Short mmCIF file of C-alpha atoms in Angstrom, two decimals:
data_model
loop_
_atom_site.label_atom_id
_atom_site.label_comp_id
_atom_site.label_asym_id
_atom_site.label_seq_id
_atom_site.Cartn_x
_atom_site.Cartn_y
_atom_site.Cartn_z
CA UNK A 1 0.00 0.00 0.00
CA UNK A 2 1.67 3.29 -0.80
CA UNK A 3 0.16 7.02 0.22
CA UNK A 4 1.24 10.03 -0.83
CA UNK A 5 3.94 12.26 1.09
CA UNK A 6 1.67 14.07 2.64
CA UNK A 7 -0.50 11.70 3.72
CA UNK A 8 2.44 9.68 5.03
CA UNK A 9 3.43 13.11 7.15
CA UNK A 10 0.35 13.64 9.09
CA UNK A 11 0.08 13.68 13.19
CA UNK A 12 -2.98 11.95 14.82
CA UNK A 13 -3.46 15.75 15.64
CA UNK A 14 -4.38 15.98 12.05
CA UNK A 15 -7.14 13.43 11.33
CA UNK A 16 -9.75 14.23 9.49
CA UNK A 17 -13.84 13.87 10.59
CA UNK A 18 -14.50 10.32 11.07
CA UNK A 19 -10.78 8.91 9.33
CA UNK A 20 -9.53 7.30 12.83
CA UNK A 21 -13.33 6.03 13.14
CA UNK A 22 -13.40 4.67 9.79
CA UNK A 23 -9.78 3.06 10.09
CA UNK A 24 -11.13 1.65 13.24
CA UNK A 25 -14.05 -0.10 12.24
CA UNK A 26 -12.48 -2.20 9.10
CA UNK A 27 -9.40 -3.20 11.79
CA UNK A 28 -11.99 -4.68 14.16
CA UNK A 29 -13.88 -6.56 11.10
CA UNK A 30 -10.93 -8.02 9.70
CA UNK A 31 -10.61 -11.88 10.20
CA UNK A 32 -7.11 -12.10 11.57
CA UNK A 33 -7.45 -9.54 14.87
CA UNK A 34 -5.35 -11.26 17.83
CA UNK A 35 -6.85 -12.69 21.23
CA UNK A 36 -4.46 -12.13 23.12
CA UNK A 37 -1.56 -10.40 21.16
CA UNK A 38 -0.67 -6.79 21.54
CA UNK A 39 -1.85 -5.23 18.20
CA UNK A 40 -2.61 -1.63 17.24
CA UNK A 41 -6.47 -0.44 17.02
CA UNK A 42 -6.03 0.48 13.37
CA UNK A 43 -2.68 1.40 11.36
CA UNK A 44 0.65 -0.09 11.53
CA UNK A 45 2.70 -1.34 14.30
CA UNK A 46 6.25 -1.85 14.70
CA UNK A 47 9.09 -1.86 17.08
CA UNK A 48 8.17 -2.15 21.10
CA UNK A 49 9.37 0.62 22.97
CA UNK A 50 9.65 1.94 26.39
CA UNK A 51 9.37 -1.42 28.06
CA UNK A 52 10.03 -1.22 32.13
CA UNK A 53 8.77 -2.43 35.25
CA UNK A 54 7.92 0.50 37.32
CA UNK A 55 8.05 0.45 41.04
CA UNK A 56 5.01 -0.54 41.81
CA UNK A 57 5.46 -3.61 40.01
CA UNK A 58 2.99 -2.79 36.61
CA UNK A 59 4.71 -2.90 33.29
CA UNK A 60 4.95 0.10 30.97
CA UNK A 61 5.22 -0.82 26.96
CA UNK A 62 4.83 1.57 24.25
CA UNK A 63 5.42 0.69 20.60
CA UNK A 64 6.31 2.06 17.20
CA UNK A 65 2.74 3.67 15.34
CA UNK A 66 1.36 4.89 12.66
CA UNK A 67 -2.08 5.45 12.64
CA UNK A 68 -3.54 6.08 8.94
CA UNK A 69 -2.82 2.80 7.37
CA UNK A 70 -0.10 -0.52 7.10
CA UNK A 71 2.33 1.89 5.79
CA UNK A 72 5.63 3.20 7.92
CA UNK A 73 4.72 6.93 7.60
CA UNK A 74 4.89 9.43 10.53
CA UNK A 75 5.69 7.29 13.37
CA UNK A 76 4.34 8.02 17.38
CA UNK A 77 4.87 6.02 20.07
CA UNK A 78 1.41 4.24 21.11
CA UNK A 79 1.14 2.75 24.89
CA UNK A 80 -0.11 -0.16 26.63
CA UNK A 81 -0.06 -1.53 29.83
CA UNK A 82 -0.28 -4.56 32.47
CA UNK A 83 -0.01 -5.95 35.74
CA UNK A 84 1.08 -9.48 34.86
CA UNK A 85 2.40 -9.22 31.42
CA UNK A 86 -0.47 -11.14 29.75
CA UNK A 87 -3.34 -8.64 30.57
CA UNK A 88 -2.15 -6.00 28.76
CA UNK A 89 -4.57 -2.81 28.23
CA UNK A 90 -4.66 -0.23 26.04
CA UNK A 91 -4.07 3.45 26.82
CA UNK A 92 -3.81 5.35 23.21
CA UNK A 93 -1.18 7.91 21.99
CA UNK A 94 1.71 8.78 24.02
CA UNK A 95 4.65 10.47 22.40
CA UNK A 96 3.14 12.43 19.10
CA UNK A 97 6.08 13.90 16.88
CA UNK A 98 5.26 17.60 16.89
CA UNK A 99 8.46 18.98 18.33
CA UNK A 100 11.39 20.77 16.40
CA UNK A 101 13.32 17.73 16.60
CA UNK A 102 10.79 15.16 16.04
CA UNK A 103 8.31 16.76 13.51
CA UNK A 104 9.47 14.03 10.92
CA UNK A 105 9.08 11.09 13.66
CA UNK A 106 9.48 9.50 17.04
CA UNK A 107 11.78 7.00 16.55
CA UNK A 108 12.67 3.88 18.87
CA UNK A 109 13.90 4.32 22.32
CA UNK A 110 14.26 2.75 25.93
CA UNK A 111 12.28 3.47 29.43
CA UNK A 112 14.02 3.57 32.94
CA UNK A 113 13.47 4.44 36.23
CA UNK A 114 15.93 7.68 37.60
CA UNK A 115 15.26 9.22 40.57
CA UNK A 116 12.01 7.56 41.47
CA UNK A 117 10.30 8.52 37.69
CA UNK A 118 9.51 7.08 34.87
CA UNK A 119 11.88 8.17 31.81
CA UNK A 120 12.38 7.46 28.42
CA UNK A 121 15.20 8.38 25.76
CA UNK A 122 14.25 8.08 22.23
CA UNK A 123 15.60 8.98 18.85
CA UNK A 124 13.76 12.27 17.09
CA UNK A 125 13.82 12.18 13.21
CA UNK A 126 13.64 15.57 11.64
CA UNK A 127 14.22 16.33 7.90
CA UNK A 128 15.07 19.66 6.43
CA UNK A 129 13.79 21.37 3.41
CA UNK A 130 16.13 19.22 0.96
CA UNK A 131 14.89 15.98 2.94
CA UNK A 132 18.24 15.22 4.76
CA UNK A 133 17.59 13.67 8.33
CA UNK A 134 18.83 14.81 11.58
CA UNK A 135 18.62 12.56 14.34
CA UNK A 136 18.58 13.43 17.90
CA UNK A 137 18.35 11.71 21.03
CA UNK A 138 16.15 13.27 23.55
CA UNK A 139 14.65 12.78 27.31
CA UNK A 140 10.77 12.82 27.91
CA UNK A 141 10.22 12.64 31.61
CA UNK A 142 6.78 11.33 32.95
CA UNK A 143 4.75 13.67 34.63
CA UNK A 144 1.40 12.92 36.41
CA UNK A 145 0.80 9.81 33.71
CA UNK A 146 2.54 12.32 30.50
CA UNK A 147 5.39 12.00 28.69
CA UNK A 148 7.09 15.49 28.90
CA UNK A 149 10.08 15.97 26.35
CA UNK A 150 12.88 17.35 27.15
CA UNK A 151 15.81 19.13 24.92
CA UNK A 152 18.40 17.16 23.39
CA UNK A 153 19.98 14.95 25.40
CA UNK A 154 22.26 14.26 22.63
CA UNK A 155 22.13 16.93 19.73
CA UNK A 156 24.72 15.93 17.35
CA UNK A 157 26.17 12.43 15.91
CA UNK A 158 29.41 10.76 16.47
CA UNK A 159 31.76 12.36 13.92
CA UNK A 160 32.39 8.59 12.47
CA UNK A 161 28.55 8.25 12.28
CA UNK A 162 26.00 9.28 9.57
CA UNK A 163 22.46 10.51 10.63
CA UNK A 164 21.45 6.86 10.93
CA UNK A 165 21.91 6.67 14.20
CA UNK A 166 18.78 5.70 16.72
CA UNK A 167 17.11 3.58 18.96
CA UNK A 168 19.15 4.01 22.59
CA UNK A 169 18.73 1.29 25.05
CA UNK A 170 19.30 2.61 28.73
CA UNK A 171 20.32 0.77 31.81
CA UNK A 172 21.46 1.03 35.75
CA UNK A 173 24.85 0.39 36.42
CA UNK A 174 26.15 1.11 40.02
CA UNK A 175 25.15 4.64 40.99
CA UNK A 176 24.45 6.01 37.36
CA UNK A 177 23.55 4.91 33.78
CA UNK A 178 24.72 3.45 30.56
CA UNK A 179 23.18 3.43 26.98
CA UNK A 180 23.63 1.93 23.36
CA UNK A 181 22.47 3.48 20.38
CA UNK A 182 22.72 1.78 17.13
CA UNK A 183 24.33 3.19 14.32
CA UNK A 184 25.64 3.03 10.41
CA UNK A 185 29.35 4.63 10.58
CA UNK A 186 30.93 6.15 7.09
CA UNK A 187 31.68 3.52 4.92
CA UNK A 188 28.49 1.82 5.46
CA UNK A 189 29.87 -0.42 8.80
CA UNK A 190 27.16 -0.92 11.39
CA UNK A 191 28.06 -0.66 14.66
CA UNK A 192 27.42 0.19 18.12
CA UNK A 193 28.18 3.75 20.62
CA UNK A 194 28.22 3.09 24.37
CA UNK A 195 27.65 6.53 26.52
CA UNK A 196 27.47 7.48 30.37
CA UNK A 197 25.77 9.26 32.33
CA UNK A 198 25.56 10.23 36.24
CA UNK A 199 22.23 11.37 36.27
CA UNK A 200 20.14 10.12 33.26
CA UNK A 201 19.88 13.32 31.50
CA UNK A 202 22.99 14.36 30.36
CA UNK A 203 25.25 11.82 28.26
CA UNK A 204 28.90 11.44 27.24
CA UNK A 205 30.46 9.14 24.35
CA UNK A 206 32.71 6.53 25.88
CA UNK A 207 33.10 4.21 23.03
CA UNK A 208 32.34 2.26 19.69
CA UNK A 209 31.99 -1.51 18.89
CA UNK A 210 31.87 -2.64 15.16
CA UNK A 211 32.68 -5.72 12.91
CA UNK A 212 32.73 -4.24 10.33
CA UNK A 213 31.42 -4.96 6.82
CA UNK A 214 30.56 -8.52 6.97
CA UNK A 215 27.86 -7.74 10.00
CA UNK A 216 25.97 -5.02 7.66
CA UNK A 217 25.82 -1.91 7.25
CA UNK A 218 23.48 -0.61 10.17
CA UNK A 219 22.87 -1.69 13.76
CA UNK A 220 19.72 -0.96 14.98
CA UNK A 221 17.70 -1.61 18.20
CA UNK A 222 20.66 -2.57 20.31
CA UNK A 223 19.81 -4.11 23.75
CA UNK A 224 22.44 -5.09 26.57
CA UNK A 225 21.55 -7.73 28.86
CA UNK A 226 24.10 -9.12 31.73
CA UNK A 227 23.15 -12.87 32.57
CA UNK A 228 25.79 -15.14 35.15
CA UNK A 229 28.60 -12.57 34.68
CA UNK A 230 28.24 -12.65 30.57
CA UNK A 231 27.25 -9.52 28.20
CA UNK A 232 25.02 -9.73 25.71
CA UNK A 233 24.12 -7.75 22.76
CA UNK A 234 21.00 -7.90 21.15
CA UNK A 235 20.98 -5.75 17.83
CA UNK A 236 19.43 -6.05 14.36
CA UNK A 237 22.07 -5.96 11.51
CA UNK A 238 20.95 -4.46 8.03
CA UNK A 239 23.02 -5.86 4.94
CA UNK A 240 24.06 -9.48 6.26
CA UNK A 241 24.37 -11.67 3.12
CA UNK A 242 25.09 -15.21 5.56
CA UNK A 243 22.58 -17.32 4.53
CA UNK A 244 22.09 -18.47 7.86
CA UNK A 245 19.84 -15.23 7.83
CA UNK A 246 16.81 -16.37 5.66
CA UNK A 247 14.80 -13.26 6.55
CA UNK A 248 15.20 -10.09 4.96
CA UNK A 249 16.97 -8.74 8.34
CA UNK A 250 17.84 -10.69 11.49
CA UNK A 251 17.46 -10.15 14.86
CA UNK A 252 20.98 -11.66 16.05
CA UNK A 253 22.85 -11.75 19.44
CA UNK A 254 26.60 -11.54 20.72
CA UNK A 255 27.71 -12.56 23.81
CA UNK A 256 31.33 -11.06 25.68
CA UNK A 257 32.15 -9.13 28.40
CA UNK A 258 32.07 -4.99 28.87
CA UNK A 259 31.72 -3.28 25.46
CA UNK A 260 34.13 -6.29 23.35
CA UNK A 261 31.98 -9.18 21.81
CA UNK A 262 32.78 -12.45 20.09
CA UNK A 263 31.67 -12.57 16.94
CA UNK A 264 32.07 -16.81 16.81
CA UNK A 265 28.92 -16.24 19.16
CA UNK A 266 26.76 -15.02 16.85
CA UNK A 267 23.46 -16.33 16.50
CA UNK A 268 19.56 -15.60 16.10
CA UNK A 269 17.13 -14.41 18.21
CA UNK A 270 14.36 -16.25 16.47
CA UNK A 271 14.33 -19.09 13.77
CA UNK A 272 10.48 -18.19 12.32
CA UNK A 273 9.39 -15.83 9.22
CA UNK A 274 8.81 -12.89 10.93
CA UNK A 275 10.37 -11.27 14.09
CA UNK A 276 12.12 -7.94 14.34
CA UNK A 277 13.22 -5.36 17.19
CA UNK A 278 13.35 -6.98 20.05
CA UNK A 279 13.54 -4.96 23.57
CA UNK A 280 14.63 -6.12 27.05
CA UNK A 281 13.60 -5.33 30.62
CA UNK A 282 14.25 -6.25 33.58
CA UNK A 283 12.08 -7.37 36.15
CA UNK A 284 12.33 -6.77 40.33
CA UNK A 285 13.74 -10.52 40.41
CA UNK A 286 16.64 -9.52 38.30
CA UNK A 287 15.31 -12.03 35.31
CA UNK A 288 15.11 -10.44 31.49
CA UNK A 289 11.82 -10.23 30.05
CA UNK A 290 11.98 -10.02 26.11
CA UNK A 291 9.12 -9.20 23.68
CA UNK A 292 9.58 -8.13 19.84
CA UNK A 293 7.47 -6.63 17.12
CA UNK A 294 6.48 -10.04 15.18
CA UNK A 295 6.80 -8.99 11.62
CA UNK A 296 9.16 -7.65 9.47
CA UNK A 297 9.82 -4.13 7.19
CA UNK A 298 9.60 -4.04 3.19
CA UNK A 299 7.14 -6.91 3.02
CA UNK A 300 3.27 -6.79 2.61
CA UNK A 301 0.68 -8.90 4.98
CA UNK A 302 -2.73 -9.98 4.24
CA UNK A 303 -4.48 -8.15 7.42
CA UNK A 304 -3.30 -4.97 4.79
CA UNK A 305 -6.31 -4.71 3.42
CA UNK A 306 -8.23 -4.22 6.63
CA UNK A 307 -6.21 -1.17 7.79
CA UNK A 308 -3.43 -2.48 10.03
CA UNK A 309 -0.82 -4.64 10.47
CA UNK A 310 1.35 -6.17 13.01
CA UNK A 311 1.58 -7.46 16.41
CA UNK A 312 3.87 -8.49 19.68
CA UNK A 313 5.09 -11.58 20.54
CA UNK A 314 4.67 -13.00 23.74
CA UNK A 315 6.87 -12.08 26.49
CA UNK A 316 9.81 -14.18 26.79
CA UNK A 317 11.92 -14.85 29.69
CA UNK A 318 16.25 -15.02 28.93
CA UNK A 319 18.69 -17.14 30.52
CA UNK A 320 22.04 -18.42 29.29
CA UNK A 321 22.79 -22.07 28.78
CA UNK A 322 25.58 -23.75 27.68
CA UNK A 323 26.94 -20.70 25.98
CA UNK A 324 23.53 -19.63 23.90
CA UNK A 325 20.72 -17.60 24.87
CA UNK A 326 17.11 -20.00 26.08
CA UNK A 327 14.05 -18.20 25.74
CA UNK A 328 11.04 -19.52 27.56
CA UNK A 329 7.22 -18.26 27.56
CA UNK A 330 7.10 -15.73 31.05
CA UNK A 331 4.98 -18.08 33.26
CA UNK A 332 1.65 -15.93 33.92
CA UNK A 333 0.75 -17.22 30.18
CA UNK A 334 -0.93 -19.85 31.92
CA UNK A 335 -3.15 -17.51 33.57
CA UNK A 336 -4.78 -17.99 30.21
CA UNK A 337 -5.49 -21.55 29.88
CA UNK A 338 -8.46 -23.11 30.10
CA UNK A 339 -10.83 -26.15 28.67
CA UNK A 340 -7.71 -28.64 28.76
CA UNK A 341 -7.54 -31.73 26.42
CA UNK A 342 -4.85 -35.17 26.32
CA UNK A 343 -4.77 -36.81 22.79
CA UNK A 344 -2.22 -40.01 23.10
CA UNK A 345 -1.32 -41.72 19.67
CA UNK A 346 0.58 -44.17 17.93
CA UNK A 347 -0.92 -43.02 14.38
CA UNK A 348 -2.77 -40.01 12.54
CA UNK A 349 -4.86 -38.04 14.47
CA UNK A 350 -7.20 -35.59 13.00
CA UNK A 351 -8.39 -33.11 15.85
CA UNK A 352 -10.84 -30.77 15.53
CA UNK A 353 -10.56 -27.28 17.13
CA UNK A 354 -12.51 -24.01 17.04
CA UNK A 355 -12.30 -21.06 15.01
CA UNK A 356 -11.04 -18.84 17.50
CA UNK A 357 -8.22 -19.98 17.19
CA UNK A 358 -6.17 -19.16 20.54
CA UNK A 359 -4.44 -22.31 21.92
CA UNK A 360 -1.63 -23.63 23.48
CA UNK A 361 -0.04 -26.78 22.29
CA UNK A 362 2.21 -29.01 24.60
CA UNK A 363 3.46 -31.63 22.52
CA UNK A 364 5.67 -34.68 23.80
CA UNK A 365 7.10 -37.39 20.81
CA UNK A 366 9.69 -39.92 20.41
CA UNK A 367 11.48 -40.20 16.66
CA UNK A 368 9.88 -38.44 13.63
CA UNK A 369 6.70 -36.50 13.44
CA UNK A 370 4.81 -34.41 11.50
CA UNK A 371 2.07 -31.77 12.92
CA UNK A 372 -0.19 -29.74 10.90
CA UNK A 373 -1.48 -26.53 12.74
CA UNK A 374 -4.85 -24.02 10.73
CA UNK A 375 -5.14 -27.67 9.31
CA UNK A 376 -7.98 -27.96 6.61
CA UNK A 377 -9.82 -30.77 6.45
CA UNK A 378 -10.93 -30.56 2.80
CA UNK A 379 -7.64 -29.59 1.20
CA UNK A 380 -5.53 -31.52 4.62
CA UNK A 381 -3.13 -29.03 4.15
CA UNK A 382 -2.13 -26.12 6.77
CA UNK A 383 0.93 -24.74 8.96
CA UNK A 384 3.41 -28.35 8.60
CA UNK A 385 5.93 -28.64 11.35
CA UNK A 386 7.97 -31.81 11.19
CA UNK A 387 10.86 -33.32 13.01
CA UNK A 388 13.69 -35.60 11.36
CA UNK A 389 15.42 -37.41 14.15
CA UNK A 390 18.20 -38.87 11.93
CA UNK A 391 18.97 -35.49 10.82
CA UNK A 392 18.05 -33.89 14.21
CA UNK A 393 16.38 -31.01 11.89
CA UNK A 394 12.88 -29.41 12.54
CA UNK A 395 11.81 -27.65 9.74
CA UNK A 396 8.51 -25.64 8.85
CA UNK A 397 6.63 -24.61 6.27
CA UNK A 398 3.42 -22.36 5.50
CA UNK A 399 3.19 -22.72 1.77
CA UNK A 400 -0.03 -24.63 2.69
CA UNK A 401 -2.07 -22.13 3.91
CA UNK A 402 -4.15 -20.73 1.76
CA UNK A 403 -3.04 -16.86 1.85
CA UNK A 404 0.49 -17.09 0.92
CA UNK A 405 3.12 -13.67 1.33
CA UNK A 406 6.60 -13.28 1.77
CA UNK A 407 7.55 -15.62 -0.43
CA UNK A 408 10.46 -14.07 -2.13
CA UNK A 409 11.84 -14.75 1.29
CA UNK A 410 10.80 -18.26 1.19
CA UNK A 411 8.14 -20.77 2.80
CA UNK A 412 10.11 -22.91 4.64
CA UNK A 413 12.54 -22.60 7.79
CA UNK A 414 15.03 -25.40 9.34
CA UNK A 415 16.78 -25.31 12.46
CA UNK A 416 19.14 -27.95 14.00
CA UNK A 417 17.46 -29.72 17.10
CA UNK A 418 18.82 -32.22 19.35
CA UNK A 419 15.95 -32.81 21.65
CA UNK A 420 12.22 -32.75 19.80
CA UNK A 421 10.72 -33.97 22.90
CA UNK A 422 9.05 -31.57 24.12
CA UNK A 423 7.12 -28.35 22.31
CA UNK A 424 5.51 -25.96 23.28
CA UNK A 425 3.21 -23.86 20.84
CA UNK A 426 1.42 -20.82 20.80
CA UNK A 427 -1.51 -20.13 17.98
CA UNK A 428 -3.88 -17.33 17.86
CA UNK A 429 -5.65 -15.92 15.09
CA UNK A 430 -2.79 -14.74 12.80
CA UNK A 431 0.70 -15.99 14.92
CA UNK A 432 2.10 -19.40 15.43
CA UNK A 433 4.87 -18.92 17.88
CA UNK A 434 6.93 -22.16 18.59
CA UNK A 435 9.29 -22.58 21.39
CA UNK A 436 11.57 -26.10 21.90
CA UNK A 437 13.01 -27.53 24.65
CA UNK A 438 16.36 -26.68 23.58
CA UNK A 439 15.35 -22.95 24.20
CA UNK A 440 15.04 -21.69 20.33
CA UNK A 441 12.03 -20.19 19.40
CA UNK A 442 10.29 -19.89 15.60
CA UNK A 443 7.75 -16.75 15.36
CA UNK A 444 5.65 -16.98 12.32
CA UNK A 445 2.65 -14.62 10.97
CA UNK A 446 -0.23 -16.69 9.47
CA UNK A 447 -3.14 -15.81 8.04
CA UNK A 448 -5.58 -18.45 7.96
CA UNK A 449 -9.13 -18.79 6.30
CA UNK A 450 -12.08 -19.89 8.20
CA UNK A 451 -11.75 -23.21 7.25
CA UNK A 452 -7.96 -23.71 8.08
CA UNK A 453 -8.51 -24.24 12.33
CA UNK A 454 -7.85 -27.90 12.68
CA UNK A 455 -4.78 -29.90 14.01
CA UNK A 456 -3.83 -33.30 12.32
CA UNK A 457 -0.78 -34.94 13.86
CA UNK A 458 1.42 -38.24 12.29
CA UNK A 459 3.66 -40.12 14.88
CA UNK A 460 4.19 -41.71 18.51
CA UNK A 461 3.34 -39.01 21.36
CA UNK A 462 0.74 -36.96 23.57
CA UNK A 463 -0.57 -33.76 22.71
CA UNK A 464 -2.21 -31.38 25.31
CA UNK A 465 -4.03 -28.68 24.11
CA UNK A 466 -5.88 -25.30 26.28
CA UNK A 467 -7.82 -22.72 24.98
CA UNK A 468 -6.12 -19.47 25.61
CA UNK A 469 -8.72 -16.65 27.15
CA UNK A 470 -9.41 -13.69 24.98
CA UNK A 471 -8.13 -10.31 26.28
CA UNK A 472 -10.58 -7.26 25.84
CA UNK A 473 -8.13 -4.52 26.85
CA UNK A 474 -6.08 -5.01 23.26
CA UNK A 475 -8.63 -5.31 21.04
#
């Protein structure tokens, strides 16, 4: 879908009679709104932003939005928020780009707590009359429940830095702060800037960490993460041409110590079709809560044509195992279960399921299976996910469903997995989120027809299945 410039360039503050209302009402009647995904009302999602616990134990999440269509045009930052970091409600508009150093966007950013408030930092886009950017880093402050902006916390860029340069991530470290901002230095090398600050307003460079060409030629949405003594960096390299990286950019990690970073540890945050952007909090136990924008840029979804696009993953608790990152769902998901079921079998199993779609599938095998997820009856086709055990490779593939996208990008994805044992799935209305025992995880977009809801399974194993509760606040 493509709008004109000026269309693209428009504030909420700017909607016509009735546009938002209108946008509104085809987003609720399309087919493929979540249950219990975070999802915009109408208009296009992207990166999360903002994410924190506060002190009082709620969680604070804003995202990447632009209101007037499935398009990245003017972006604001939308917020939502929850208790338990399932129930998530909506709350509307919160940062709206109408400053001097935002007019052309509010760009992706990190919340923290300084001084007993709420704060975020976040990268301002502005363009000038020939259509150059500038970007700037700046400090809104919560007051009574609003974000207040502050100047520049950081007015220029890096002199080794072009004006791509955004998306600081913020953290404690003994009595003041660090950050990361993501970057694309001259000479088209992404790469990373680490700054300090005493007081979480004002901010000095300290350093930069690149690999040069071969990892791409921007870094954005860096996130730092210390887990049993280790560092980790979480970016999102532009440019990679490994073919390891299927989609048309990764979400990768690195693992070292201080502000050096191995590049043998390389590996993905996420082994599905669509995941971008992830963000990072931490919670009052000291554990990392991840969540990501589950879909990708440059590519066009089905749920289009209804006025919006996009959606969350589930939250995802980090540890570190054996040298690699293990992402699990947070726990309180199972605040959402209900209506259990047990299926054992030995051969096919054809199980019918509802058209809501929301479920959680536990699934326990031994040797090679297959498992067909928005199965269809008529056409037995749908979502395949099948296991190899001489090959230890799971693999899936969505070229059976009957809306197809992305497929210049292909249908199918493979990763190497020792232990198929256990799964545990996630479906809802337009997501299949996978997540194995071995602590990889495979985030997909879907977009099924009425009659793809079904589950047909082929092997030796149990499957449990829940219905997952629908939540009103997102929808």
């Amino acid at each position: 879908m493509k709008l004109k410039k000026e269309f693209l360039y428009r504030t909420i503050k700017e909607a016509k009679d009735g546009e938002l209302e209108e946008l509104r009402r085809k987003a609720l009647n399309s087919l493929w709104r979540q249950n219990y995904h975070i999802q915009p009302p109408y208009g296009l999602l992207n990166d999360p932003n903002g994410f924190c616990q506060l002190v009082d134990g709620s969680w604070k999440l804003f995202y990447q939005w632009f209101p007037y269509g499935p398009v990245h045009g003017m972006k604001h930052w939308y917020e939502v928020g929850s208790d338990d970091l399932v129930h998530w409600k909506n709350r509307g508009p919160a940062l709206i780009p109408d400053s001097p150093y935002d007019d052309y966007g509010c760009y992706s950013g990190s919340g923290f707590i300084a001084e007993g408030e709420y704060r975020v930092f976040y990268t301002g886009n502005h363009r000038d009359e020939h259509w150059n950017r500038k970007s700037v880093q700046i400090i809104a402050r919560e007051k009574n429940g609003v974000l207040k902006k502050e100047l520049p916390a950081i007015a220029d860029v890096p002199e080794e830095s072009t004006e791509d340069f955004r998306d600081p991530f913020v953290w404690k470290e003994g009595r003041g702060y660090k950050a990361v901002i993501g970057a694309r230095l001259r000479g088209d090398k992404g790469a990373v800037f680490f700054y300090e600050s005493e007081n979480g307003l004002q901010w000095q460079e300290k350093n930069c960490f690149t690999l040069g060409k071969e990892f791409g030629y921007m870094w954005e949405c860096p996130n730092i993460a210390e887990i049993d003594g280790k560092i980790i960096l979480i970016f999102c390299p532009q440019g990679l041409e490994d073919l390891r990286y299927e989609n048309i950019y990764p979400a990768v990690y690195l693992i070292g110590t201080k502000e050096e970073f191995d590049k043998e540890t390389a590996a993905l945050l996420d082994y599905g079709f669509d995941y971008y952007a992830p963000q990072i909090a931490k919670d009052s136990k000291g554990k990392y809560i991840l969540i990501a924008w589950m879909g990708l840029p440059e590519i066009e979804y089905p749920s289009d044509k209804d006025e919006w696009a996009h959606c969350m993953t589930v939250p995802r608790e980090l540890s570190l195992k054996e040298g690699r990152l293990y992402q699990k769902p947070v726990e309180d998901l199972k605040l959402l279960r209900k209506n259990p079921q047990l299926y054992k079998t030995d051969k096919d199993i054809e199980i019918e399921l509802s058209e809501k779609k929301a479920y959680e599938f536990i699934i326990r095998t031994s040797g090679d299976f297959e498992c067909s997820l928005f199965y269809n009856t008529e056409k037995k086709k749908g979502f395949l996910i099948e296991y190899h055990e001489k090959k230890k490779l799971l693999r899936i593939d969505r070229s059976g469903l009957e809306n197809t996208f992305g497929e210049k990008y292909g249908s199918t994805r493979e990763i190497n997995l020792e232990d198929s044992s256990l799964l545990r799935i996630f479906t809802d209305k337009s997501s299949i989120e996978i997540f194995t025992e071995e602590g990889t995880v495979l985030s997909s977009r879907v977009f099924p027809i009425p009659l793809e809801k079904d589950c047909c399974f082929k092997g030796e194993g149990e499957i449990e299945i829940y219905s997952l509760e629908k939540i009103e606040g997102i929808q």
